């Protein structure tokens, strides 16, 4: 008896296929369920780990901020610089504020003096007004109180611990006293830390309570989130005021140290279990092949990454010891090379240390731009490297300053020959962006072992010699000598005493020398001249202290003090103009013209009766600040006079470009009038007067001492005269007498009174 095919098929399905299918399906279901359960469990563990990692990373950011501050706050040099009476704020900005921003990403850095008054501020990598601290002071006051009072800081830490917050840290020890918290600054979540500046060694001390405090703020912005993501492998992290999690995202509440919520960290957690579900396929061979391929790619990637890492380390080592712009050794490597050369010098060798500074580099930089300036530095560095031997070292110390260690020298002739080659190379034109530029170089030289074997001392002496080279006309080289050191020390004493005199006002006086009409009468103006009567050293002449004031920046407050005295005199005799001399240094400030106008307005003087005297060197700077300042001052009503005309370039172009109101013929021409040995003076003065009148300018002559000079200058057409013939420089109280005394009597008076 035969079974039908359909029935046999049905029994097969019933007895074998269905059970096998059921078992297979059950196995598939159970395997899938186990896989899903394992994936879910893996996802849950991963999410929990990421939450712990994220919370730890957020909380540890406060502690890291304090550790980053410590690299600056515990530093002898920082303590000394901040306590210095003449703090170098540019150094503070570059070595503290900008350094913390560039290296660690600090968004805001403030420095407070011992009275908690702000003295420095950095915001987003740029120096800002210290008053910017007042905006964030309410948010940071508790932090500052904490670092000023260690007991208070410890109480804060205990309170935060009781609240269950980890994002705060406070401490004190032999070297650091700080307080750091997680809080809101200007309505934005931020990590903030305050730390006292402390000496790093026992060589520097400071009185308790006199410490400066540095305050750092790092906002939890995109940079922080990116760093958090990169360091902890957290994808898609963002910060939100509200819990706006989307599908597949997790949120971590963000609270302040006092438990106040102010946002959520939201990110897309890594789900390894889910990823595995998508990776596993129905064919084991494909999975295996994929794994093998992935492993091969991983090995290849690791190998490539290792090679890149090795190359990166080598590049980093090179950058650590070489200047990025020129490729020359930087100061660190230069110091090392110099130390090595000094070791050989102790065994009998001789060396020369040369410090170089490019002359007129600032003019090129301002005129052609920073790109041209960088090109000039690179090209000069290349020329310099080609002038020395392989045993010598050429380094760029910064800016346009270079240094050379010339080893194995026999005598000064070897150094002179190198300097001659340098001058010859630097005098050749530099092709900068299609334009030719001409610069010079000044060189300071010190020899070892003659000048010592200490590296720092040799550098100091070379810099002194460089200073003298620049002071003596530039484009030359000078060897260090002991009198140079004495000169520097004398200038330092003058600087310190002048600074004291400016604060106390003791010894500083303004004298006035009258200026008369070309006919000799009447008196039409006064020139304000600074005098310094030192309480112990007597009269210090302007040519002794004015250069020091210009070099140190004291010329700015000194010039403002003279201007205030001149304004008071102008108000006393409003029918006279009062001339005030300006220094080129004062024009370097973009606020100079505004400041002059403010002072004159505060003193109640008429700017139309104030004459501002500038030198030809000021106009030859030809920069934006000078041109803008002079234009602003002329618009405000001030008259601009060009002093000592004829001693410099005497360029017609800048007379027209700057639109001065008056030119003053230098006394060197006036004093030779009538001398048989100098018949050209009269012709030169006549030409200057004609030039001035053609341009519509007032022409004045200085240094008139004799009747013959007066008569000659009046005949030539000089509009105004000034000199001892009419009066010496006198105190303000004596001006009233001259106003009622004819100039001939004034002459007799001046002859009886010694000239000053």
XYZ file of C-alpha atoms in Angstrom:
756
model
C 0.000 0.000 0.000
C 1.473 3.238 -1.040
C 1.186 6.612 0.829
C 0.408 9.630 -1.185
C 3.182 12.122 -1.649
C 1.112 14.813 -0.046
C 0.592 12.799 3.081
C 4.259 11.884 3.409
C 5.162 15.476 3.051
C 2.670 16.377 5.717
C 4.056 13.799 8.149
C 7.597 15.012 7.476
C 6.529 18.479 8.215
C 4.669 17.361 11.290
C 7.246 14.979 12.724
C 10.503 16.620 11.742
C 10.237 19.993 10.094
C 7.951 21.583 12.631
C 9.917 20.378 15.684
C 13.176 21.264 14.021
C 11.760 24.581 12.934
C 10.361 25.160 16.404
C 13.637 24.215 18.014
C 15.518 26.296 15.500
C 13.160 29.193 15.977
C 13.351 28.781 19.746
C 17.115 28.678 19.504
C 17.064 31.740 17.310
C 14.644 33.490 19.654
C 16.591 32.468 22.751
C 19.870 33.436 21.082
C 18.386 36.720 19.971
C 16.915 37.305 23.441
C 20.227 36.428 25.064
C 22.001 38.692 22.600
C 19.569 41.527 23.266
C 19.803 41.019 27.035
C 23.611 40.935 26.823
C 23.619 43.988 24.578
C 21.251 45.835 26.918
C 23.348 44.849 29.924
C 26.500 45.972 28.098
C 24.811 49.238 27.146
C 23.705 49.833 30.740
C 27.201 49.201 32.114
C 28.725 51.475 29.438
C 26.242 54.268 30.158
C 26.896 53.988 33.905
C 30.640 54.143 33.265
C 30.263 57.173 30.999
C 28.154 58.925 33.629
C 30.872 58.318 36.227
C 33.569 59.413 33.775
C 31.677 62.541 32.794
C 30.935 63.494 36.410
C 34.564 62.892 37.365
C 35.837 64.880 34.370
C 33.575 67.822 35.223
C 34.508 67.807 38.892
C 38.228 67.336 38.226
C 38.270 70.379 35.923
C 38.165 72.572 39.030
C 41.199 70.855 40.525
C 43.062 70.943 37.178
C 42.427 74.697 36.959
C 44.179 75.162 40.311
C 47.085 72.925 39.323
C 47.501 74.935 36.108
C 47.510 78.167 38.119
C 50.184 76.780 40.403
C 52.691 76.683 37.522
C 52.528 80.496 37.511
C 51.547 81.484 41.062
C 54.443 79.684 42.794
C 57.246 81.539 41.027
C 59.931 83.879 42.381
C 60.026 86.030 39.257
C 56.268 86.580 39.250
C 56.306 87.640 42.922
C 59.211 90.026 42.326
C 57.680 91.516 39.186
C 54.296 92.169 40.823
C 55.889 93.772 43.886
C 58.215 95.872 41.735
C 57.497 99.631 41.762
C 57.772 99.566 37.968
C 55.932 96.374 37.096
C 56.511 95.256 33.499
C 52.885 94.647 32.548
C 53.888 93.449 29.085
C 55.884 90.665 30.767
C 52.957 89.906 33.098
C 50.620 89.750 30.103
C 52.848 87.458 28.029
C 54.184 85.198 30.804
C 51.007 84.855 32.893
C 47.751 85.862 31.198
C 48.456 84.909 27.579
C 50.462 81.843 28.677
C 47.577 80.423 30.728
C 45.180 81.112 27.864
C 47.293 79.577 25.130
C 48.520 76.530 27.071
C 45.515 75.674 29.254
C 42.624 77.531 27.659
C 41.874 79.888 30.591
C 39.241 82.299 29.290
C 39.767 85.058 31.834
C 42.697 85.819 34.149
C 42.704 88.589 36.750
C 45.413 89.689 39.183
C 44.437 91.460 42.414
C 46.772 93.459 44.625
C 46.931 92.903 48.419
C 43.853 95.149 48.796
C 41.940 93.010 46.294
C 42.013 95.843 43.774
C 42.330 94.617 40.174
C 45.661 95.494 38.526
C 45.578 93.235 35.473
C 43.019 91.493 33.326
C 43.207 89.090 30.372
C 40.123 88.114 28.419
C 40.172 85.582 25.584
C 43.946 85.882 25.076
C 44.049 89.697 24.952
C 44.986 92.107 27.691
C 41.955 94.067 28.918
C 41.320 96.917 31.311
C 41.718 95.827 34.926
C 38.305 97.381 35.612
C 36.733 94.479 33.681
C 37.107 92.543 36.921
C 34.321 94.611 38.460
C 31.831 92.843 36.144
C 32.670 89.428 37.576
C 33.536 90.485 41.123
C 30.072 89.655 42.574
C 30.351 86.104 41.238
C 33.950 85.606 42.416
C 33.959 87.486 45.750
C 33.390 84.365 47.855
C 36.244 82.678 46.000
C 38.606 85.580 46.776
C 37.496 85.651 50.421
C 38.239 81.957 50.576
C 41.825 82.253 49.393
C 42.462 85.274 51.615
C 41.127 83.356 54.639
C 42.327 79.706 54.684
C 39.986 78.933 57.631
C 37.060 80.204 55.588
C 38.232 78.131 52.631
C 38.341 74.962 54.772
C 34.811 75.641 56.066
C 33.635 76.048 52.465
C 35.198 72.744 51.515
C 33.452 70.954 54.417
C 30.129 72.581 53.581
C 30.440 71.485 49.954
C 31.237 67.948 51.054
C 28.084 67.838 53.210
C 26.074 69.011 50.205
C 27.451 66.111 48.202
C 29.299 68.326 45.753
C 32.725 67.328 44.461
C 33.374 70.252 42.136
C 35.231 72.404 44.643
C 38.625 72.324 46.273
C 40.404 74.552 48.758
C 43.782 74.189 50.326
C 46.888 75.729 51.753
C 50.406 74.544 52.292
C 54.025 75.605 52.274
C 53.788 76.802 48.681
C 50.137 77.275 47.680
C 47.014 78.839 49.118
C 44.011 78.599 46.867
C 40.261 78.197 46.636
C 38.483 76.738 43.596
C 34.829 76.179 42.822
C 32.309 75.265 40.211
C 29.962 78.249 39.863
C 28.159 80.660 37.566
C 30.129 83.641 36.222
C 28.137 86.275 34.336
C 25.303 83.773 34.090
C 27.520 81.098 32.481
C 28.710 77.862 34.124
C 32.413 77.979 34.791
C 35.274 76.535 36.776
C 37.015 79.249 38.785
C 40.108 79.239 40.963
C 41.874 81.862 43.064
C 45.436 81.400 44.277
C 47.989 83.548 46.089
C 51.279 84.345 44.387
C 53.982 82.677 46.502
C 57.796 82.470 46.125
C 59.113 79.213 44.769
C 62.341 79.427 46.776
C 63.504 80.897 50.054
C 65.504 83.485 48.150
C 62.374 85.614 47.800
C 60.151 86.592 50.721
C 56.991 88.599 51.104
C 55.104 89.844 54.130
C 51.971 87.890 55.088
C 48.955 89.755 53.801
C 50.914 91.426 50.992
C 50.311 88.632 48.502
C 48.844 89.273 45.078
C 46.051 86.906 44.017
C 45.514 85.402 40.572
C 41.957 84.463 39.594
C 41.287 82.194 36.598
C 37.960 81.479 34.955
C 37.305 78.785 32.392
C 33.800 78.724 30.969
C 32.149 75.458 30.118
C 31.896 76.472 26.486
C 32.522 74.689 23.221
C 36.296 74.470 23.818
C 35.757 72.850 27.214
C 33.194 70.444 25.796
C 35.484 69.528 22.907
C 38.347 68.852 25.328
C 36.008 66.816 27.548
C 34.906 64.825 24.528
C 38.429 64.179 23.275
C 39.914 63.270 26.640
C 37.104 60.972 27.749
C 35.840 59.661 24.394
C 32.372 61.103 24.902
C 30.523 61.808 21.653
C 28.066 64.620 20.940
C 28.446 66.348 24.302
C 26.580 69.645 24.676
C 25.431 71.958 27.459
C 21.800 73.004 27.904
C 19.897 75.090 30.446
C 16.997 72.590 30.262
C 16.791 68.819 30.034
C 16.282 68.673 26.260
C 17.493 65.151 25.667
C 16.633 63.588 22.348
C 16.211 59.911 21.610
C 19.368 58.000 22.461
C 20.864 60.809 24.615
C 21.663 60.984 28.331
C 21.608 64.033 30.630
C 23.718 64.760 33.717
C 22.420 67.578 35.994
C 24.932 70.377 36.556
C 24.785 72.111 39.955
C 26.864 74.735 41.712
C 28.795 74.099 44.917
C 25.742 75.222 46.904
C 23.451 72.811 45.086
C 21.820 75.288 42.710
C 21.079 73.701 39.312
C 22.117 75.727 36.286
C 22.180 73.292 33.416
C 22.615 69.795 32.042
C 25.422 67.995 30.280
C 23.803 66.066 27.426
C 25.600 63.565 25.229
C 25.013 60.558 23.026
C 26.340 57.635 25.066
C 28.360 54.927 23.485
C 26.249 51.703 23.284
C 28.579 48.800 22.579
C 25.849 46.160 22.898
C 23.691 47.802 20.289
C 26.649 48.203 18.003
C 27.386 44.489 18.311
C 23.835 43.667 17.244
C 24.311 45.671 14.085
C 27.764 44.267 13.419
C 26.876 40.569 13.747
C 25.606 39.134 10.487
C 23.991 35.785 9.407
C 27.160 34.496 7.857
C 30.037 33.754 10.222
C 32.476 33.806 7.373
C 31.640 37.358 6.508
C 31.925 38.300 10.158
C 35.256 36.528 10.398
C 36.443 38.132 7.187
C 35.294 41.506 8.494
C 37.134 40.900 11.758
C 40.287 39.836 9.931
C 39.997 42.856 7.659
C 39.408 45.144 10.636
C 42.396 43.668 12.454
C 44.540 44.157 9.358
C 43.319 47.738 9.068
C 43.885 48.246 12.777
C 47.450 46.982 12.543
C 48.029 49.205 9.555
C 46.500 52.161 11.359
C 48.548 51.499 14.491
C 51.716 51.224 12.433
C 50.967 54.488 10.644
C 50.039 56.177 13.914
C 53.288 55.018 15.512
C 55.329 56.448 12.647
C 53.385 59.728 12.828
C 53.889 59.845 16.591
C 57.627 59.355 16.208
C 57.773 62.113 13.587
C 55.662 64.364 15.805
C 57.952 63.789 18.790
C 61.012 64.625 16.689
C 59.303 67.779 15.404
C 58.275 68.757 18.925
C 61.825 68.323 20.174
C 63.050 70.537 17.341
C 60.420 73.206 18.086
C 61.333 73.156 21.764
C 64.857 74.279 20.964
C 64.443 76.287 17.750
C 62.700 79.460 16.684
C 59.621 78.707 14.584
C 59.988 81.687 12.258
C 63.682 81.394 11.371
C 64.635 77.847 12.321
C 67.544 79.239 14.368
C 68.239 78.056 17.921
C 66.007 79.780 20.440
C 67.064 81.198 23.798
C 66.938 77.821 25.525
C 69.290 76.129 23.072
C 71.419 79.281 22.853
C 71.915 79.259 26.630
C 72.931 75.611 26.440
C 75.422 76.265 23.623
C 76.833 79.285 25.459
C 77.299 77.229 28.638
C 79.156 74.591 26.644
C 81.392 77.232 25.079
C 82.115 78.732 28.516
C 83.244 75.313 29.748
C 85.811 75.262 26.929
C 86.748 78.842 27.795
C 87.709 77.718 31.279
C 90.220 75.427 29.600
C 91.914 78.284 27.782
C 89.683 79.117 24.802
C 88.316 82.596 24.144
C 84.904 83.560 22.854
C 82.909 86.622 21.915
C 79.227 87.066 22.720
C 77.446 89.382 20.288
C 73.902 90.675 20.702
C 72.345 92.244 17.605
C 69.319 94.451 17.100
C 67.946 95.536 13.732
C 67.711 99.308 13.283
C 64.554 100.733 11.704
C 62.820 97.366 11.927
C 59.758 98.942 13.574
C 59.451 101.394 10.699
C 59.443 98.519 8.190
C 56.942 96.597 10.282
C 54.592 99.570 10.621
C 54.910 100.624 6.986
C 54.803 97.292 5.138
C 53.010 95.144 7.698
C 53.842 92.182 9.907
C 54.142 89.771 6.996
C 56.938 91.910 5.563
C 58.477 92.147 9.023
C 58.513 88.358 9.358
C 60.035 88.063 5.891
C 62.742 90.539 6.883
C 63.533 88.559 10.032
C 63.791 85.289 8.076
C 65.995 86.781 5.354
C 68.270 88.477 7.879
C 68.556 85.218 9.820
C 69.603 83.447 6.610
C 72.260 86.046 5.860
C 73.521 85.926 9.422
C 73.818 82.126 9.399
C 75.951 82.305 6.261
C 78.491 84.610 7.925
C 79.599 82.364 10.793
C 81.493 79.121 11.067
C 79.921 75.775 11.890
C 81.435 75.976 15.377
C 79.662 79.286 16.101
C 76.048 79.635 17.202
C 73.481 82.076 15.823
C 70.196 82.365 17.706
C 67.083 84.473 17.639
C 66.229 85.638 21.137
C 62.932 87.254 20.170
C 61.539 90.056 18.033
C 64.385 91.549 16.022
C 67.019 90.575 18.601
C 69.677 88.012 17.694
C 72.778 86.685 19.414
C 75.990 85.024 18.257
C 78.545 82.955 20.157
C 81.825 83.265 18.266
C 84.242 80.649 19.568
C 87.966 80.157 19.165
C 88.830 83.823 18.631
C 92.415 85.058 18.840
C 91.800 88.760 19.438
C 89.411 91.587 18.628
C 90.365 91.503 14.964
C 88.371 88.271 14.562
C 85.308 89.945 16.109
C 85.755 93.142 14.109
C 85.931 91.096 10.914
C 82.679 89.300 11.751
C 80.959 92.608 12.597
C 82.167 94.075 9.294
C 80.664 91.122 7.410
C 77.390 91.559 9.281
C 77.193 95.288 8.475
C 77.979 94.592 4.838
C 75.242 91.944 4.658
C 72.596 94.013 6.414
C 73.240 97.077 4.248
C 72.156 95.155 1.156
C 68.478 95.808 0.338
C 65.845 93.338 1.463
C 63.170 92.373 -1.067
C 59.926 92.428 0.920
C 56.698 91.715 -0.952
C 58.010 93.324 -4.121
C 59.449 96.369 -2.348
C 62.994 97.065 -1.239
C 63.692 97.893 2.388
C 66.913 99.141 3.936
C 67.755 98.537 7.572
C 70.820 98.618 9.765
C 72.127 96.722 12.753
C 73.579 97.622 16.138
C 75.873 95.135 17.870
C 76.996 94.803 21.458
C 80.086 92.673 22.116
C 81.509 91.164 25.279
C 84.613 88.957 25.441
C 85.183 85.967 27.686
C 86.993 85.239 29.855
C 87.997 88.949 30.099
C 84.454 90.015 31.121
C 83.732 86.924 33.219
C 82.461 83.403 32.766
C 78.907 83.692 34.078
C 76.357 83.358 31.286
C 73.769 85.711 32.742
C 76.381 88.359 33.508
C 77.853 88.123 30.020
C 74.389 88.543 28.487
C 73.781 91.578 30.664
C 77.048 93.172 29.628
C 76.467 92.421 25.950
C 73.048 94.091 26.206
C 74.652 97.134 27.820
C 77.147 97.352 24.964
C 74.258 97.005 22.491
C 72.442 99.818 24.222
C 75.478 102.062 23.844
C 75.822 101.110 20.166
C 72.236 102.192 19.536
C 72.674 105.303 21.675
C 75.782 106.361 19.745
C 74.190 106.507 16.330
C 73.332 102.866 15.534
C 74.722 100.823 12.647
C 77.878 100.199 14.646
C 79.317 97.791 17.208
C 80.618 98.531 20.679
C 82.632 96.444 23.135
C 81.554 96.342 26.747
C 83.650 98.470 29.062
C 83.339 99.119 32.773
C 82.338 102.796 32.343
C 79.312 101.568 30.369
C 78.153 99.696 33.445
C 78.630 102.820 35.546
C 76.583 104.819 33.029
C 73.732 102.327 33.239
C 73.804 102.480 37.018
C 73.763 106.300 36.959
C 70.788 106.229 34.602
C 69.035 103.810 36.943
C 69.589 106.205 39.841
C 68.239 109.110 37.790
C 65.215 107.048 36.820
C 64.455 106.132 40.442
C 64.920 109.693 41.731
C 62.908 111.183 38.851
C 60.099 108.770 39.575
C 60.156 109.900 43.203
C 60.225 113.554 42.174
C 57.183 113.043 39.953
C 55.264 111.580 42.877
C 56.299 114.210 45.415
C 56.742 117.146 43.029
C 59.915 118.109 44.911
C 62.580 119.840 42.796
C 60.672 119.944 39.497
C 59.978 123.428 38.184
C 58.883 125.030 34.931
C 60.777 128.109 33.699
C 59.620 130.265 30.813
C 61.669 131.947 28.088
C 59.856 134.824 26.378
C 59.304 134.985 22.644
C 58.940 138.451 21.070
C 57.767 139.823 17.758
C 60.334 140.283 15.017
C 60.677 143.985 15.886
C 61.732 143.016 19.399
C 58.566 144.141 21.209
C 56.053 143.282 22.408
C 56.354 139.925 24.160
C 53.937 137.570 22.398
C 54.612 134.166 23.958
C 56.506 131.957 26.367
C 58.261 128.610 25.955
C 57.858 126.246 28.930
C 61.167 124.615 29.908
C 61.485 121.920 32.587
C 64.093 122.298 35.348
C 65.058 119.807 38.066
C 66.735 121.134 41.205
C 67.838 117.981 43.039
C 67.808 118.378 46.850
C 71.331 116.957 47.240
C 72.976 117.004 43.786
C 71.856 120.419 42.702
C 70.710 121.263 39.177
C 70.310 118.251 36.878
C 70.216 119.457 33.297
C 67.453 118.309 30.920
C 69.938 116.548 28.650
C 70.710 114.274 31.612
C 67.220 113.281 32.688
C 65.015 113.748 29.599
C 66.635 110.793 27.675
C 66.153 108.607 30.753
C 62.525 109.705 30.990
C 61.970 108.892 27.313
C 63.590 105.489 27.598
C 61.623 104.453 30.706
C 58.282 105.975 29.741
C 58.413 108.574 32.529
C 58.275 111.231 29.820
C 54.506 110.646 29.648
C 53.654 111.712 33.228
C 56.451 114.319 33.116
C 55.049 115.818 29.915
C 51.549 115.914 31.394
C 52.878 117.679 34.497
C 54.621 120.334 32.362
C 51.466 120.776 30.268
C 49.376 121.410 33.381
C 51.845 124.045 34.597
C 51.833 125.672 31.151
C 48.021 125.745 31.128
C 47.983 127.511 34.480
C 50.428 130.109 33.130
C 48.335 130.532 29.985
C 45.267 131.293 32.088
C 47.245 133.911 34.038
C 48.319 135.739 30.843
C 45.719 134.800 28.214
C 47.107 137.300 25.686
C 50.362 135.270 25.444
C 50.720 131.881 23.774
C 52.606 129.230 25.760
C 54.779 126.717 23.883
C 55.216 123.181 25.240
C 57.796 120.729 23.898
C 56.590 117.220 23.004
C 58.654 114.052 22.923
C 58.351 111.469 20.120
C 57.737 108.859 22.829
C 54.467 110.545 23.805
C 53.069 109.957 20.307
C 53.383 106.188 20.678
C 50.151 106.118 22.670
C 46.957 106.063 20.608
C 45.298 108.095 23.377
C 47.929 110.869 23.390
C 45.934 113.560 21.563
C 42.806 112.771 23.571
C 44.804 113.049 26.792
C 46.291 116.451 25.840
C 42.845 117.818 25.034
C 41.454 116.487 28.336
C 44.249 118.101 30.394
C 43.844 121.494 28.718
C 40.085 121.322 29.210
C 40.479 120.317 32.891
C 42.851 123.252 33.477
C 40.466 125.690 31.805
C 43.040 126.875 29.264
C 42.339 127.964 25.686
C 43.887 125.433 23.240
C 44.279 128.265 20.700
C 46.839 129.839 23.063
C 48.811 126.591 23.515
C 51.575 125.878 21.016
C 52.925 122.318 20.792
C 56.535 122.013 19.603
C 57.617 118.790 17.874
C 60.959 117.787 16.424
C 61.729 116.688 12.878
C 62.374 113.198 14.228
C 58.771 112.990 15.404
C 57.459 113.777 11.918
C 59.902 111.413 10.262
C 58.350 108.519 12.184
C 55.523 108.943 9.644
C 53.263 106.482 11.417
C 49.531 106.376 11.870
C 49.583 107.454 15.529
C 51.709 110.566 14.860
C 49.697 111.708 11.855
C 46.365 111.061 13.561
C 47.424 112.768 16.803
C 48.665 115.925 15.065
C 45.511 116.143 12.944
C 43.335 115.777 16.048
C 45.290 118.428 17.959
C 45.132 120.939 15.089
C 41.383 120.424 14.765
C 41.063 121.058 18.523
C 42.752 124.466 18.053
C 46.355 123.819 19.064
C 49.155 125.376 16.992
C 51.922 122.978 15.872
C 55.484 124.286 15.727
C 58.443 122.439 14.203
C 61.391 122.908 16.544
C 65.115 122.975 15.617
C 64.341 123.285 11.907
C 67.371 122.863 9.674
C 69.251 120.353 11.822
C 67.600 117.230 10.400
C 66.192 116.289 7.029
C 64.310 119.599 6.611
C 61.966 117.888 4.187
C 59.428 119.973 2.317
C 57.194 116.906 1.963
C 56.450 116.521 5.648
C 55.913 120.286 6.060
C 53.066 119.949 3.570
C 51.923 116.540 4.802
C 51.576 117.490 8.473
C 50.493 121.136 7.936
C 52.531 122.666 10.773
C 51.845 126.271 11.767
C 55.352 127.432 12.619
C 58.990 126.520 12.017
C 61.714 127.497 14.482
C 65.180 128.061 13.033
C 67.754 126.234 15.126
C 70.103 128.329 17.264
C 73.142 126.842 15.499
C 72.378 129.064 12.484
C 71.524 132.160 14.529
C 74.711 132.093 16.597
C 76.927 132.212 13.477
C 75.306 135.294 11.977
C 77.954 137.883 11.190
C 80.905 135.468 11.591
C 83.328 135.661 8.710
C 84.037 131.945 9.095
C 80.409 131.077 8.440
C 78.971 133.257 5.690
C 76.436 130.574 4.714
C 74.244 130.990 7.829
C 72.621 134.200 6.567
C 71.854 132.615 3.201
C 70.378 129.526 4.857
C 68.216 131.578 7.206
C 67.008 133.732 4.320
C 66.050 130.579 2.384
C 64.221 129.110 5.377
C 62.282 132.340 5.962
C 61.310 132.489 2.281
C 60.258 128.830 2.344
C 58.181 129.308 5.480
C 56.413 132.412 4.190
C 55.727 130.706 0.848
C 53.966 127.896 2.733
C 52.104 130.400 4.903
C 54.009 129.475 8.066
C 55.192 131.635 10.947
C 59.006 131.688 11.111
C 60.766 132.033 14.461
C 64.472 132.149 15.295
C 66.059 130.801 18.481
C 69.303 131.712 20.210
C 69.278 135.500 19.585
C 72.032 136.889 21.836
C 73.274 140.122 20.213
C 71.799 143.300 18.787
C 73.409 142.532 15.423
C 71.728 139.132 15.279
C 68.382 140.701 16.148
C 68.694 143.391 13.481
C 69.792 140.844 10.847
C 66.953 138.435 11.607
C 64.376 141.218 11.625
C 65.651 142.381 8.247
C 65.382 138.838 6.876
C 61.712 138.770 7.826
C 61.658 136.533 10.909
C 58.241 136.828 12.548
C 59.272 135.834 16.070
C 62.536 135.901 18.051
C 63.766 134.161 21.183
C 67.056 134.315 23.048
C 69.127 135.769 25.863
C 69.093 139.181 24.220
C 65.496 139.483 25.366
C 65.521 137.260 28.434
C 66.856 134.042 29.823
C 64.447 131.310 31.002
C 62.848 132.661 34.194
C 60.391 131.477 36.858
C 56.732 132.291 36.344
C 56.763 135.001 39.015
C 59.294 137.066 37.038
C 57.239 137.057 33.837
C 54.998 139.838 35.145
C 58.000 142.170 35.533
C 59.069 141.571 31.927
C 55.634 142.421 30.625
C 56.052 146.013 31.826
C 59.797 146.297 31.080
C 61.131 147.171 27.592
C 63.304 144.469 26.064
C 66.442 146.624 26.236
C 66.078 146.772 30.018
C 65.417 143.050 29.984
C 68.739 142.594 28.239
C 70.547 144.487 30.986
C 68.770 142.439 33.622
C 69.704 139.186 31.918
C 73.330 140.253 31.678
C 73.427 140.884 35.431
C 71.791 137.561 36.265
C 73.720 134.382 35.370
C 72.156 132.499 32.486
C 70.647 129.109 33.287
